[in-house]
PDB file of C-alpha atoms in Angstrom:
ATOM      1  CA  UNK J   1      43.493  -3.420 -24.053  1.00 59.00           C
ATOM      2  CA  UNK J   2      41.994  -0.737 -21.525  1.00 66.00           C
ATOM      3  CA  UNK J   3      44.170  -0.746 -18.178  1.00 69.00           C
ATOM      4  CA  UNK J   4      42.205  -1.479 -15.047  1.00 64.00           C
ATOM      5  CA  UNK J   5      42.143   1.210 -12.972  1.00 66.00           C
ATOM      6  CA  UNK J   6      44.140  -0.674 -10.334  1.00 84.00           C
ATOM      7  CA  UNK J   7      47.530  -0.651 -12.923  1.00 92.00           C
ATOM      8  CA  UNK J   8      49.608   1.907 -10.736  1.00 90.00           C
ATOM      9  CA  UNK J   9      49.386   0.972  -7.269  1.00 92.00           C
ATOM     10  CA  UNK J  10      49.634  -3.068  -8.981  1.00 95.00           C
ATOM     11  CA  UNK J  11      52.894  -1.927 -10.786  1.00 96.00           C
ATOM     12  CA  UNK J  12      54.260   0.615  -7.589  1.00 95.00           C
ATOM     13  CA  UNK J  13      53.623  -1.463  -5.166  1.00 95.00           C
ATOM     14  CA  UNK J  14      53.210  -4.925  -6.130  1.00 95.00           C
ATOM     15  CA  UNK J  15      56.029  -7.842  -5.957  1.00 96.00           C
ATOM     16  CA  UNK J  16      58.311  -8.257  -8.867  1.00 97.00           C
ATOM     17  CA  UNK J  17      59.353 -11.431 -10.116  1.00 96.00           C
ATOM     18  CA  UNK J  18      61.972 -11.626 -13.194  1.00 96.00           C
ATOM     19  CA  UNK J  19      60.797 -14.015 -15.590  1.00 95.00           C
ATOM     20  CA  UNK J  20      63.674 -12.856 -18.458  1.00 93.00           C
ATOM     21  CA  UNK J  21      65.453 -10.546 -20.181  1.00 91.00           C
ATOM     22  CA  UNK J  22      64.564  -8.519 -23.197  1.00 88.00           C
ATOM     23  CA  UNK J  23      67.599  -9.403 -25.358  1.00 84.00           C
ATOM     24  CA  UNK J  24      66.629  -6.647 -28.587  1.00 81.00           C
ATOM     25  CA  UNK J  25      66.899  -4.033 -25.855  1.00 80.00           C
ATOM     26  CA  UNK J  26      69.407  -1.350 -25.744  1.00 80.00           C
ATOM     27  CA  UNK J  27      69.271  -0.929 -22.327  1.00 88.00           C
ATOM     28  CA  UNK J  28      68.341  -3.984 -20.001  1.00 91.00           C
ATOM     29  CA  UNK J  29      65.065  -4.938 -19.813  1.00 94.00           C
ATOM     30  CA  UNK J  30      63.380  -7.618 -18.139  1.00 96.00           C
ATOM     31  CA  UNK J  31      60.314  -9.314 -18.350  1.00 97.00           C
ATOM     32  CA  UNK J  32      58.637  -9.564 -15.233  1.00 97.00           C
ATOM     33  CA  UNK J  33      55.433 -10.469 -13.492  1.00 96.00           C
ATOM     34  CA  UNK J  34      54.085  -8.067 -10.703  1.00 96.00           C
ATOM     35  CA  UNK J  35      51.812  -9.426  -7.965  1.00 95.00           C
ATOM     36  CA  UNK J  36      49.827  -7.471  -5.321  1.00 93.00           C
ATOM     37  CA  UNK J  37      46.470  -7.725  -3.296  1.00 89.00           C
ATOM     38  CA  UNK J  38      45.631 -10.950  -5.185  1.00 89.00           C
ATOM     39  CA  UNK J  39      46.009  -9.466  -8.279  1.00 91.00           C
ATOM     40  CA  UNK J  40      48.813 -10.081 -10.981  1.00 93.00           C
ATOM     41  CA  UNK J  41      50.283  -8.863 -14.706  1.00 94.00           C
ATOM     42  CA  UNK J  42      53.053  -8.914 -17.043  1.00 96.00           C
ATOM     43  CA  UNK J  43      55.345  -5.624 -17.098  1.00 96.00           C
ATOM     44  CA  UNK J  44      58.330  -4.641 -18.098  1.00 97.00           C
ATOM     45  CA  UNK J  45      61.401  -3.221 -15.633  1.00 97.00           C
ATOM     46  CA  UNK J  46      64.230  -1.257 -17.048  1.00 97.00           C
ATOM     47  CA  UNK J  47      66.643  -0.797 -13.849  1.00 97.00           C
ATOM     48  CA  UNK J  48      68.689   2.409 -14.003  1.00 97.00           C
ATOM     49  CA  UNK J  49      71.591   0.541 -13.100  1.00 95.00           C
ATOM     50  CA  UNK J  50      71.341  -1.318 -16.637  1.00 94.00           C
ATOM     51  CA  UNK J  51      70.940   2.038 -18.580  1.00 94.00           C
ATOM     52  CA  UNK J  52      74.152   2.843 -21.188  1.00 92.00           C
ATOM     53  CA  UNK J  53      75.180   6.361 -20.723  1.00 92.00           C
ATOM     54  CA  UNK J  54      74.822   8.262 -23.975  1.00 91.00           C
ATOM     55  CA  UNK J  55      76.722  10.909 -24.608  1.00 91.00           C
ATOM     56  CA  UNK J  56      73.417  13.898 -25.327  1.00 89.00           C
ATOM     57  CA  UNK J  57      71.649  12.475 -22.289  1.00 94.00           C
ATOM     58  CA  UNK J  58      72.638  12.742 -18.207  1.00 93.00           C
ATOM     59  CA  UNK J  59      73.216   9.259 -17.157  1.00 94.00           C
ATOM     60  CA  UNK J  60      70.466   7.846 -15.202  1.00 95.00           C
ATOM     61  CA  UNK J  61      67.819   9.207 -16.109  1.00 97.00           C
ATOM     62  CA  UNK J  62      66.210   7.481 -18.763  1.00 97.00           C
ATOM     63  CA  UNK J  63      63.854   5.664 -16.377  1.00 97.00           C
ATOM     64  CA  UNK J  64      62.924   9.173 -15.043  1.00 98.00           C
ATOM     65  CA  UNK J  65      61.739  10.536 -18.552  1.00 98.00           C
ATOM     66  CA  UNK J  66      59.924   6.830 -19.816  1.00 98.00           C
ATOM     67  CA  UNK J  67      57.752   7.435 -16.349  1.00 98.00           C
ATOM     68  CA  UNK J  68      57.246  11.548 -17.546  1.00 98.00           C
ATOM     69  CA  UNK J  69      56.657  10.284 -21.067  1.00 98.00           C
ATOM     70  CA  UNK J  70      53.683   8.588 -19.101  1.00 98.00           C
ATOM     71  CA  UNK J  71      52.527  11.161 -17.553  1.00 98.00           C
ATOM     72  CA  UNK J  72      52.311  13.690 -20.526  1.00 98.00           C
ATOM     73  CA  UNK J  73      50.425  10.800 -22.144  1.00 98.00           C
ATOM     74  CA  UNK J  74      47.779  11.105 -19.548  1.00 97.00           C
ATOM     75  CA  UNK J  75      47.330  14.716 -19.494  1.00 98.00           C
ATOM     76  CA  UNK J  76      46.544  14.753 -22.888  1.00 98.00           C
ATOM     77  CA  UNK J  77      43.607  12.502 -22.040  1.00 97.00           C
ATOM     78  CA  UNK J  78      44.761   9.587 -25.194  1.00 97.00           C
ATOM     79  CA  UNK J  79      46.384   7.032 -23.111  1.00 96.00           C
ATOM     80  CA  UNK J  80      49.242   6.445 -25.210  1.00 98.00           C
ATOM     81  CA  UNK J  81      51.838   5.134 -23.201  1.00 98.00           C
ATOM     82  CA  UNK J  82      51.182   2.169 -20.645  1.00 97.00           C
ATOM     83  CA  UNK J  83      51.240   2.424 -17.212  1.00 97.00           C
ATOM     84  CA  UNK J  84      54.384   3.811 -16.162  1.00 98.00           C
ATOM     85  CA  UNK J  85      56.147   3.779 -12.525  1.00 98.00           C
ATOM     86  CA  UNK J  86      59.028   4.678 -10.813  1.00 98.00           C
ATOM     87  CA  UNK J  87      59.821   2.023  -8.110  1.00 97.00           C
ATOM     88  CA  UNK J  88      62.462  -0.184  -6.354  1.00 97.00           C
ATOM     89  CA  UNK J  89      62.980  -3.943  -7.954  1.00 96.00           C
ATOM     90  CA  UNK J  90      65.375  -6.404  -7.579  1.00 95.00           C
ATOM     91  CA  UNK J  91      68.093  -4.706  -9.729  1.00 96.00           C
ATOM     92  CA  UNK J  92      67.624  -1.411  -8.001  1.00 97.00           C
ATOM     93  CA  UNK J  93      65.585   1.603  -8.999  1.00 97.00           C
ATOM     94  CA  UNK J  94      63.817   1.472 -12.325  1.00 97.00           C
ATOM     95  CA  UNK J  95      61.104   1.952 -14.513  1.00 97.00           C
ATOM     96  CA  UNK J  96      58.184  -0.425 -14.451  1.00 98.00           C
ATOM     97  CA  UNK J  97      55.649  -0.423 -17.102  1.00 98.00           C
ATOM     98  CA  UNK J  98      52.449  -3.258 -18.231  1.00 97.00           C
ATOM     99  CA  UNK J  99      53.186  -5.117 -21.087  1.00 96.00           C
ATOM    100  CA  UNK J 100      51.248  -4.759 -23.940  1.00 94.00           C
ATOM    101  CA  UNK J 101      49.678  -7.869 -26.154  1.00 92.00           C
ATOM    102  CA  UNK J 102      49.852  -6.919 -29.697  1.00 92.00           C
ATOM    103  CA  UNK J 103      48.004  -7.906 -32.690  1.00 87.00           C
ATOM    104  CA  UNK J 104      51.030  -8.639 -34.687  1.00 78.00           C
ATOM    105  CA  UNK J 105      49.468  -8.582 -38.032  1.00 70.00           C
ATOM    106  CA  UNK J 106      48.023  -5.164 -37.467  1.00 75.00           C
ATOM    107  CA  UNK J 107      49.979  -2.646 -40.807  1.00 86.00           C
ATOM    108  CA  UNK J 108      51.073   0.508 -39.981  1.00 92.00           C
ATOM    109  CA  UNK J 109      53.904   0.441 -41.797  1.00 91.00           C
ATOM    110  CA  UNK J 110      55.295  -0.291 -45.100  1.00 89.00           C
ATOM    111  CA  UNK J 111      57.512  -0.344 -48.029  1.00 86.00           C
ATOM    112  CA  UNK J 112      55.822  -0.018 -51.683  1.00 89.00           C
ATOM    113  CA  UNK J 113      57.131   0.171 -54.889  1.00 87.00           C
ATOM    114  CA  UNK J 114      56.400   3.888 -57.164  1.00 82.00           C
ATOM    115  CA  UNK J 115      56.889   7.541 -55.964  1.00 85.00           C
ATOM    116  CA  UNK J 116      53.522   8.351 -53.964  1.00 90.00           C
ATOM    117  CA  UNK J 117      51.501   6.625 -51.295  1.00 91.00           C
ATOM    118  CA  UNK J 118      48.272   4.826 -51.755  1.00 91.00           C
ATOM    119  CA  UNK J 119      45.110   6.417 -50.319  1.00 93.00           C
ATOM    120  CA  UNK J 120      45.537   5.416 -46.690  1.00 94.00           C
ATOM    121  CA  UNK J 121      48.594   5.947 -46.381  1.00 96.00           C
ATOM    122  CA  UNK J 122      51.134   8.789 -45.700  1.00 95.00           C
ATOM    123  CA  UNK J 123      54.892   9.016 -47.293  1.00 92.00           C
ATOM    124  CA  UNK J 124      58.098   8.430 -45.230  1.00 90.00           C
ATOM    125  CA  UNK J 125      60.676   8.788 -47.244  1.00 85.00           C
ATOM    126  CA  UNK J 126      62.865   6.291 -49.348  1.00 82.00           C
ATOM    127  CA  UNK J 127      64.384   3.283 -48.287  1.00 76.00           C
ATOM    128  CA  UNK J 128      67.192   1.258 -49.890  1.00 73.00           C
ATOM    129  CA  UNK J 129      66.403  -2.257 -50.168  1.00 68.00           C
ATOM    130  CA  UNK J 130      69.215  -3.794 -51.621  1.00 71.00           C
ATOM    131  CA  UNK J 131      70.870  -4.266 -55.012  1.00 71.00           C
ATOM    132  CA  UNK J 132      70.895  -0.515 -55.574  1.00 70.00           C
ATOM    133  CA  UNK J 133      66.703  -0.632 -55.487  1.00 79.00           C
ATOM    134  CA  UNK J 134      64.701   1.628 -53.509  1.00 84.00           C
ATOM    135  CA  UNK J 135      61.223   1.449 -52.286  1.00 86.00           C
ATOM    136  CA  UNK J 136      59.119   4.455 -50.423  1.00 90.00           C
ATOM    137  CA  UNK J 137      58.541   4.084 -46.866  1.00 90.00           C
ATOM    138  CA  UNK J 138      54.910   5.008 -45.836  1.00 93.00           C
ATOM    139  CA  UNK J 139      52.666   4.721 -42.732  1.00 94.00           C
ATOM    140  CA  UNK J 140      48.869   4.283 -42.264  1.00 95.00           C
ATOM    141  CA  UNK J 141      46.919   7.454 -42.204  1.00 96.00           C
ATOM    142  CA  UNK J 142      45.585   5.892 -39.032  1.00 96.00           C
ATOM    143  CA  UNK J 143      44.475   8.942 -36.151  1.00 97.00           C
ATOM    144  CA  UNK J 144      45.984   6.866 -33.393  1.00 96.00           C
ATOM    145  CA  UNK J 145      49.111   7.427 -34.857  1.00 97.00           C
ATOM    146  CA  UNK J 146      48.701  11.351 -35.842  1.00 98.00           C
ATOM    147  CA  UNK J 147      48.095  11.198 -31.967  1.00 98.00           C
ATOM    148  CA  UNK J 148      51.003   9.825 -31.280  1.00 98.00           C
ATOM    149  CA  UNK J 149      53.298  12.196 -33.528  1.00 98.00           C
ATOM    150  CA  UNK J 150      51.632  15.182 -31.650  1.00 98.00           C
ATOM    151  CA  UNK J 151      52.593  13.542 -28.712  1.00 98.00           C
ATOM    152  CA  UNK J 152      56.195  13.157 -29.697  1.00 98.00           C
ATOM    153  CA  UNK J 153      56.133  16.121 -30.997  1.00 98.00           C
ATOM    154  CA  UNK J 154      55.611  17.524 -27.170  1.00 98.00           C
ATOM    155  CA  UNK J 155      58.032  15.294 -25.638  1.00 98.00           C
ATOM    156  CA  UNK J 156      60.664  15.574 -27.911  1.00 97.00           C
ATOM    157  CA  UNK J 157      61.092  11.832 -28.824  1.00 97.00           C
ATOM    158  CA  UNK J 158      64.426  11.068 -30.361  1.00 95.00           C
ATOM    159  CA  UNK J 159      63.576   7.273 -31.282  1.00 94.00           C
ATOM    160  CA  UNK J 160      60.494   6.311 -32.668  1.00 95.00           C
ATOM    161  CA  UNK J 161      60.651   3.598 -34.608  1.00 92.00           C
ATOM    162  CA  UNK J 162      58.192   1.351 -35.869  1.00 89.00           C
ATOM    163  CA  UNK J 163      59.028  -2.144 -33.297  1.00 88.00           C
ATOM    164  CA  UNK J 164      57.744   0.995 -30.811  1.00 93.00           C
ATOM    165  CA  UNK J 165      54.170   0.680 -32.036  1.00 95.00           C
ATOM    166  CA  UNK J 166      52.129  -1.636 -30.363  1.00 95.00           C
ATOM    167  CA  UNK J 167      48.667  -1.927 -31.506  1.00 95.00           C
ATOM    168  CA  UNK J 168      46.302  -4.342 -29.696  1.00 94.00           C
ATOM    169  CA  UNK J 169      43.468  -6.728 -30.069  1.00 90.00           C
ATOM    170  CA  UNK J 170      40.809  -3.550 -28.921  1.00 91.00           C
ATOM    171  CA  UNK J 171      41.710  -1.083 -31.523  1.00 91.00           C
ATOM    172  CA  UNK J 172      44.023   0.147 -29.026  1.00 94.00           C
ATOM    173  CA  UNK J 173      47.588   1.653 -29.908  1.00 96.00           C
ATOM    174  CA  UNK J 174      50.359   2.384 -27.711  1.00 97.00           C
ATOM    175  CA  UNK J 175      53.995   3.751 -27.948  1.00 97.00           C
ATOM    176  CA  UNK J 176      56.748   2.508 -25.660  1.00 96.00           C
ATOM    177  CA  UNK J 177      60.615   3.732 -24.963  1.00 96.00           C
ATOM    178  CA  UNK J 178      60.648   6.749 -24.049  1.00 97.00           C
ATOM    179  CA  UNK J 179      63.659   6.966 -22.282  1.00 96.00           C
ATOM    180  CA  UNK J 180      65.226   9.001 -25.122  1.00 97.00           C
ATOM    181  CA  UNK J 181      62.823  12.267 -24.300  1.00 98.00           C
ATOM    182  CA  UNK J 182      62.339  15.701 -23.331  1.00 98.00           C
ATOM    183  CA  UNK J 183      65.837  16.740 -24.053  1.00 96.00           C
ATOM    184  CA  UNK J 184      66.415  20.977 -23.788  1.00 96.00           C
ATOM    185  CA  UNK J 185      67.535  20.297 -27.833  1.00 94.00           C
ATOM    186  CA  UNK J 186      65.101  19.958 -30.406  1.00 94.00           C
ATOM    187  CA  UNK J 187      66.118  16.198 -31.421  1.00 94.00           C
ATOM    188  CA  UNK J 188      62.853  14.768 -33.100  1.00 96.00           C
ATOM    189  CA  UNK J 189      63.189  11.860 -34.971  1.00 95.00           C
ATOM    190  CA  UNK J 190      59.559   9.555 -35.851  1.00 94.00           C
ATOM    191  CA  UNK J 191      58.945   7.340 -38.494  1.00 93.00           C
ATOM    192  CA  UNK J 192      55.456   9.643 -38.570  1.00 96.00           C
ATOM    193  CA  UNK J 193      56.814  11.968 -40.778  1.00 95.00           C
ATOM    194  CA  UNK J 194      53.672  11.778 -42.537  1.00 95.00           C
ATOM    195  CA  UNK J 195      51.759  14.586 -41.824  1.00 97.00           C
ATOM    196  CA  UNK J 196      54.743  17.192 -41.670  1.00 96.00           C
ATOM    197  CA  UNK J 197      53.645  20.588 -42.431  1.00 96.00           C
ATOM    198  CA  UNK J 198      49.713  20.002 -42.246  1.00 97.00           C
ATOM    199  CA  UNK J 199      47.534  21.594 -40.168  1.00 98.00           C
ATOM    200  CA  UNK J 200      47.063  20.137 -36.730  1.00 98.00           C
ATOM    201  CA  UNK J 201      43.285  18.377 -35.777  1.00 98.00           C
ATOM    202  CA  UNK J 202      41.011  20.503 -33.862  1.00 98.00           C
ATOM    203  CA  UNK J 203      41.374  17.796 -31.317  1.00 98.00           C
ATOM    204  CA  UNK J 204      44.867  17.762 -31.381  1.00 98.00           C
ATOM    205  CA  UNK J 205      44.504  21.672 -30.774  1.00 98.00           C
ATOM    206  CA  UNK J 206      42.168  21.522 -27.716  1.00 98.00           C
ATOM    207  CA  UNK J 207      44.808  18.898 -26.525  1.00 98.00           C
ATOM    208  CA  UNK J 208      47.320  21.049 -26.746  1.00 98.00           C
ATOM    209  CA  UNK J 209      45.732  24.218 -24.984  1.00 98.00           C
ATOM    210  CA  UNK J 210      44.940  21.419 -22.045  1.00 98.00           C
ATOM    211  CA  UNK J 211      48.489  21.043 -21.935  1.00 98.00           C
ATOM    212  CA  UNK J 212      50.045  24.889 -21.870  1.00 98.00           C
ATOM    213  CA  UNK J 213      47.311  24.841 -18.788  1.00 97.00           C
ATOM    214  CA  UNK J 214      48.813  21.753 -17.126  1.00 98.00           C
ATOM    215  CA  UNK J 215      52.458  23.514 -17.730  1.00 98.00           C
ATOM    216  CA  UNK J 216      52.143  26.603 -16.395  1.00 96.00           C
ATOM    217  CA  UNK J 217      54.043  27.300 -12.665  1.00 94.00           C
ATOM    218  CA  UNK J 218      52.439  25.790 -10.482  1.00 94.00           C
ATOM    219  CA  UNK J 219      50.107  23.560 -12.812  1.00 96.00           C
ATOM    220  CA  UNK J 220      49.495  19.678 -12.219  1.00 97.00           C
ATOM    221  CA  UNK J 221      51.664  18.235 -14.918  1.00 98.00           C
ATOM    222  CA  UNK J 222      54.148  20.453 -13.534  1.00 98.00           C
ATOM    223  CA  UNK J 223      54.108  18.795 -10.699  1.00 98.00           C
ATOM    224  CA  UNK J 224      53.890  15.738 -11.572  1.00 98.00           C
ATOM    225  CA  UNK J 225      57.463  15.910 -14.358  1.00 98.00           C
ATOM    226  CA  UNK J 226      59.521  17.953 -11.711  1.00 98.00           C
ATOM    227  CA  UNK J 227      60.689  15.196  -9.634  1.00 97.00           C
ATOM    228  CA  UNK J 228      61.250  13.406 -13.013  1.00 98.00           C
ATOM    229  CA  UNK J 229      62.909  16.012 -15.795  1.00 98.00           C
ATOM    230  CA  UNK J 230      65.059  19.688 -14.814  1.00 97.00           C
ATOM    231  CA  UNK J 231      63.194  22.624 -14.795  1.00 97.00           C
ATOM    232  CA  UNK J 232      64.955  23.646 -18.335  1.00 97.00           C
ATOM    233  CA  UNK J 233      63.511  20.717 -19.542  1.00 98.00           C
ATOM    234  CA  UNK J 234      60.454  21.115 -18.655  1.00 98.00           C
ATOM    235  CA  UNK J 235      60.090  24.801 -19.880  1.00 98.00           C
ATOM    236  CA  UNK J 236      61.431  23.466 -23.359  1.00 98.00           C
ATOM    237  CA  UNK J 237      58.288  21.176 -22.935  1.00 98.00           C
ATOM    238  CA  UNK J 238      56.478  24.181 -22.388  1.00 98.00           C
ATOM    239  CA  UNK J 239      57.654  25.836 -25.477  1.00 98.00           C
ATOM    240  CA  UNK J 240      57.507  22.954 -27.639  1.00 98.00           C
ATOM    241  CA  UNK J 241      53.601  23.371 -26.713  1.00 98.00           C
ATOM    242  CA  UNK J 242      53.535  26.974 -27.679  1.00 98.00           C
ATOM    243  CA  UNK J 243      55.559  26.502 -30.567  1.00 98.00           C
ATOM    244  CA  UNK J 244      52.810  23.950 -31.746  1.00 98.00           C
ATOM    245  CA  UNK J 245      49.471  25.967 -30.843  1.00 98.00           C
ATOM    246  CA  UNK J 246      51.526  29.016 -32.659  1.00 98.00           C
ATOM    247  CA  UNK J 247      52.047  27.197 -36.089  1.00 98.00           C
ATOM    248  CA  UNK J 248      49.007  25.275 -36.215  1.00 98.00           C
ATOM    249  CA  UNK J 249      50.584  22.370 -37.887  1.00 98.00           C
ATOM    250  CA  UNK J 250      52.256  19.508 -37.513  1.00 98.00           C
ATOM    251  CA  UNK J 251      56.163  20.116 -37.079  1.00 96.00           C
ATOM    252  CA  UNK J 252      58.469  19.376 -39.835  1.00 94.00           C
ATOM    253  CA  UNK J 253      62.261  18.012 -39.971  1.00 92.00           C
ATOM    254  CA  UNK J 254      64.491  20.730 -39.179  1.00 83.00           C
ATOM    255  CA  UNK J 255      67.269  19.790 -40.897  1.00 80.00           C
ATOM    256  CA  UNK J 256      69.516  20.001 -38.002  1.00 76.00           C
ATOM    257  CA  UNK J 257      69.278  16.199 -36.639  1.00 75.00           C
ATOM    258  CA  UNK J 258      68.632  12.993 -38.104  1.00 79.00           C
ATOM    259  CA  UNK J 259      64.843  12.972 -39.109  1.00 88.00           C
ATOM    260  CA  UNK J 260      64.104   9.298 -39.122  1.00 87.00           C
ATOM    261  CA  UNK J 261      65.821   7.011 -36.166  1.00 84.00           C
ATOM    262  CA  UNK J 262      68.431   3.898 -37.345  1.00 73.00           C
ATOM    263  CA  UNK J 263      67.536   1.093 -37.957  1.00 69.00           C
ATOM    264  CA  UNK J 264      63.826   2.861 -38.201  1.00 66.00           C
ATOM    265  CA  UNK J 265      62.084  -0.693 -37.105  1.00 66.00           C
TER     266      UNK J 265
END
């Protein structure tokens, strides 16, 4: 599923129409169709006004960071978030992003019995399963999601679980809810744990330099999260970056926080 290049002003600008609510959602979210210029498409709205305050995040902003979750996304040149807005909808201001068809058969995750992973896979961790059993958690070797744990890695994502994975019928994979991001704190917690402590891709490298760029005062992803995240947020962003290109690898649990989110699908 490629986006036509149309998506932003269609989803900014476009009427909304509430077609139902998202009822697995922590937060409300409502399924809506968007219409504009003769064109129309599925999205998602999350109004701020049905956000839950939690207690590590500012209230009403979680809209704010899904829309700069977007926008990181897009400066690293993947496209691994959907189209993301800020706009007004019937419920107030909110975040409006396309929905995503998935191929719901698609594995990238699962439980298996023994201590290692098969070849194509990467270890979790373990998982109870019920009548004192345990089974290992693992998740594809797949690069689309190594691009995505870099990419949470930057952002700081403090929720991302597996239902978050959406791949499509074009090879295509994106994550979604990010409202949960960029916090000052470290507060990482991924189900792609997988490649902890391993040497980041050259790609993922190049990415990365692309980004400190993008960062720096006065830089166009700097612009683009300041009306959406604090200035301490975004130079945490900034030295989450550095912290990255500095290591070389892929981060690893700190020890300090949860590592994997609950429940992790």
């Amino acid at each position: 599923m490629t986006p036509p290049p149309n998506t932003a002003e269609l989803l900014a600008r476009g009427d909304l129409t509430v077609r139902g609510r998202i009822r697995e959602a922590s937060n409300a979210a409502l399924y809506c169709t968007v219409s504009y210029d003769g064109e129309e498409a599925a999205c998602i709205y999350k109004p701020v006004a049905g956000e839950r305050p939690l207690w590590d995040f500012p209230d009403g902003t979680l809209a704010q960071r899904e829309v700069a979750a977007y926008e990181v996304s897009e400066a690293t040149g993947w496209g691994l978030v959907p189209p993301t807005v800020l706009r007004d909808g019937p419920y107030g201001e909110g975040m409006c992003q396309l929905w995503v068809e998935v191929v719901p058969e698609a594995e990238l995750l699962a439980l298996v019995d023994g201590e290692e992973p098969e070849p194509g896979w990467k270890a979790i961790g373990f998982a109870e399963v019920g009548e004192g059993r345990t089974a290992l958690l693992v998740h594809a070797d797949d690069e689309r999601l190594r691009r995505l744990a870099v990419l949470d890695a930057v952002i700081n994502n403090a929720d991302r679980k597996g239902g978050h994975l959406l791949p499509t019928g074009d090879g295509r994979l994106f994550g979604i809810d990010h409202g949960v991001t960029f916090n000052a704190e470290n507060k990482l917690r991924t189900l792609l744990w997988g490649w902890a402590g391993e040497p980041l891709t050259q790609e993922a490298a190049d990415v990365l330099e692309g980004l400190r760029k993008d960062l720096a005062e006065g830089g166009t992803l700097t612009a683009r999260l300041e009306p959406l995240i604090t200035g301490a947020e975004i130079d945490a962003t900034r030295a989450r970056v550095g912290a990255l290109l500095a290591s070389g690898t892929h981060p690893e649990p700190s020890g300090e926080w949860p590592a994997i989110p609950w429940p992790p699908v």
